[in-house]
Structure formats: C-alpha cells, structure tokens
XYZ file of C-alpha atoms in Angstrom:
176
model
C 0.238 0.005 0.201
C 1.657 3.237 -1.120
C -1.395 5.162 -1.956
C -2.654 8.235 -0.063
C -5.756 6.666 1.663
C -5.198 6.669 5.244
C -8.826 7.322 6.984
C -9.927 4.016 7.615
C -9.329 2.069 10.869
C -6.529 -0.280 10.645
C -8.330 -3.265 12.316
C -5.131 -5.229 12.632
C -1.213 -5.030 13.504
C -0.484 -5.784 9.858
C -2.802 -3.074 8.710
C -1.073 -0.489 11.054
C 2.349 -1.024 9.174
C 0.444 -0.731 5.873
C -1.060 2.320 7.119
C 2.396 3.837 8.234
C 3.998 2.617 4.839
C 1.532 5.053 2.936
C 3.024 8.114 1.185
C 0.594 10.234 2.998
C 1.542 8.974 6.493
C 5.349 9.402 5.614
C 4.650 12.999 4.352
C 3.079 13.908 7.900
C 5.694 12.246 9.737
C 8.972 12.488 8.572
C 9.440 16.382 8.706
C 9.276 15.988 12.401
C 11.740 13.158 12.690
C 15.348 13.736 13.916
C 18.111 12.966 11.780
C 20.274 14.896 9.137
C 20.150 12.345 6.311
C 17.432 10.757 4.402
C 19.080 7.242 5.854
C 18.964 8.671 9.419
C 15.136 9.843 9.062
C 14.285 6.263 7.443
C 16.052 4.443 10.405
C 13.830 6.749 13.000
C 10.808 6.242 10.832
C 11.080 2.308 11.000
C 11.718 2.700 14.629
C 8.580 4.725 15.058
C 6.562 2.169 13.088
C 7.858 -0.672 15.367
C 6.754 1.518 18.582
C 3.338 2.287 17.018
C 2.650 -1.446 16.250
C 3.754 -2.427 19.719
C 1.236 0.218 21.297
C -1.432 -1.338 19.262
C -0.755 -4.647 20.794
C -0.447 -3.123 24.431
C -3.931 -1.197 23.821
C -5.791 -3.058 20.764
C -8.711 -0.132 20.864
C -5.944 1.795 19.062
C -6.963 -0.503 16.044
C -10.341 1.012 15.783
C -8.964 4.620 15.518
C -9.104 6.195 12.208
C -5.867 5.937 10.330
C -5.489 9.651 10.067
C -6.003 10.091 13.817
C -3.060 7.949 14.444
C -0.834 9.223 12.046
C -1.545 13.012 13.359
C -1.091 11.567 16.794
C 2.068 10.019 16.299
C 3.330 13.082 14.276
C 2.388 15.449 17.149
C 4.220 13.280 19.712
C 7.333 13.124 17.434
C 7.233 16.748 16.891
C 7.443 17.161 20.985
C 10.607 15.071 20.799
C 8.653 12.632 23.159
C 8.911 8.826 23.074
C 5.486 6.950 22.227
C 4.886 4.659 25.127
C 7.136 6.017 27.413
C 6.588 10.259 27.880
C 3.565 10.362 25.618
C 1.099 8.018 24.653
C -1.448 7.169 21.864
C -4.929 7.186 23.462
C -8.111 5.943 21.649
C -11.197 8.051 22.240
C -14.704 6.898 21.022
C -16.925 9.357 19.772
C -20.539 8.287 20.413
C -22.250 10.974 18.353
C -20.232 9.857 14.979
C -19.564 6.149 15.935
C -15.681 6.730 15.442
C -12.805 6.192 17.608
C -9.816 8.933 17.230
C -6.291 8.472 18.393
C -5.373 11.388 20.688
C -1.571 12.325 21.605
C -1.477 12.844 25.370
C 2.097 13.398 27.402
C 2.627 12.091 30.905
C 4.066 13.665 33.699
C 7.730 12.331 32.432
C 7.096 13.985 29.186
C 5.980 17.344 30.493
C 8.970 17.391 32.865
C 11.212 16.499 30.012
C 9.864 19.575 27.829
C 10.348 21.971 30.869
C 14.013 20.640 31.057
C 14.791 20.869 27.470
C 13.315 24.428 27.235
C 16.279 25.359 29.496
C 14.294 27.311 32.115
C 13.771 24.327 34.528
C 16.900 22.374 35.391
C 15.076 19.541 37.476
C 11.699 18.240 38.109
C 10.956 16.187 41.337
C 7.537 14.538 41.314
C 6.371 13.506 44.902
C 3.581 11.129 46.189
C 2.079 11.706 49.562
C 0.737 8.960 51.528
C -1.763 9.449 54.546
C 0.705 8.303 57.123
C 3.557 10.657 55.977
C 4.186 14.122 57.944
C 3.089 16.825 55.032
C 2.510 20.418 55.456
C 1.838 23.097 52.832
C 2.591 26.885 53.858
C 1.184 29.843 51.767
C 1.705 33.444 51.956
C 5.321 35.253 51.602
C 7.333 32.275 52.620
C 5.439 29.591 51.209
C 6.870 26.086 51.252
C 6.150 22.180 51.571
C 7.420 20.146 54.487
C 7.228 16.580 53.441
C 8.670 13.416 55.478
C 7.535 10.391 53.941
C 7.434 7.174 56.051
C 10.225 5.060 54.754
C 9.867 2.133 56.913
C 6.550 0.846 57.808
C 3.037 1.367 56.282
C 2.560 4.548 54.363
C -1.160 4.067 54.004
C -3.405 5.409 51.040
C -2.021 7.614 48.435
C -3.672 11.042 49.336
C -2.186 13.491 46.734
C 1.259 14.574 44.830
C 3.062 17.543 44.221
C 6.089 18.559 42.085
C 9.196 20.622 42.802
C 10.547 22.985 40.053
C 14.268 23.731 40.160
C 14.528 26.812 38.138
C 17.771 27.558 36.132
C 18.175 30.703 38.278
C 18.436 28.598 41.629
C 15.040 29.578 42.644
C 12.704 26.829 43.557
C 8.615 26.503 43.138
C 6.254 23.924 43.539
C 2.517 22.939 42.369
C-alpha cells in the first residue's frame, strides 16, 4: 500500500504497518523526525512504526481509531520530541455521536518534565507522592513552602496526593 488513503481504521497490526507505509503517512511524520540524512530519518521512521505496532498490541482499541488520527497523533508526539509509550501515549477516544474512534496524543508527567528541562528554564523536576501516614504540611503566604517527611519504614497508607518541585535555572525553587 503506497497510496494516500489513510482514513479507515487499521483493524490489525498488519494494517497499521501498511497504514504507516503509505506516502501520506510518511509525508506527515517524516518532517518531524530527528536525523540529518534521509537514511537517518528512515531508520527513525522504521523505529517509530515498530513502536506504534507495539502500542497497538498493548492497547488493541487503537486499532479501531481512524488512520488519519493515528498518523496525526504520532506526528504530534514526534514533534514534541517525546517517546511513544514512555513519555507520551497514543490514546483512543470513542465519539458516540459519530460512531468513530480517534487517536489522541497525550504526554504524561515524564514528558512534561522533559519538555520543561529541554526548554532550559527548568533544570530539574521532582515529583512526589504523599501518603496518609507521611508528615506533610503546605505553607502559603510570603514564605510559602512544603514540608514532607515520607514514612520510609512501615505502612505509608493510602495515596492522598502528589506535588512537584521545579528547580529553576536561576536557583529559584517553586512547587505545584
């Protein structure tokens, strides 16, 4: 299959590979790929096809997504310089009104952290989970901060929240 028709749902891993070998798919994704030479880009594209194929095996509902949405979602994630299945994900969403399923690109917290660090504004991102038996305090005002002492030995209890510390380039620290 080397044509340009990419709208139909793939329905199988074999059809996903055929979908991604179409000229229309390559035209959308190739410009986003890293690599200076056509050979480098082709190697990255082949790797991407394998990663998407693996993603459809892990989440078979992706095979019900329109071909165009799979290609667009993959191109978006590649454009973010993130890795499908690691820092960003292909997620199927069913539209009950139209009866179609579309693939949506979603970055996870690791992807967001990677983008922040790559931007140069943030030098480190530290995510933390808070459990019910941890000592945890949040202070607001002009001397805002977090005091968190996790229970390292024993029962931490149920997960009750999470926060992230951003270590900024200028040595400033903030949290959310």
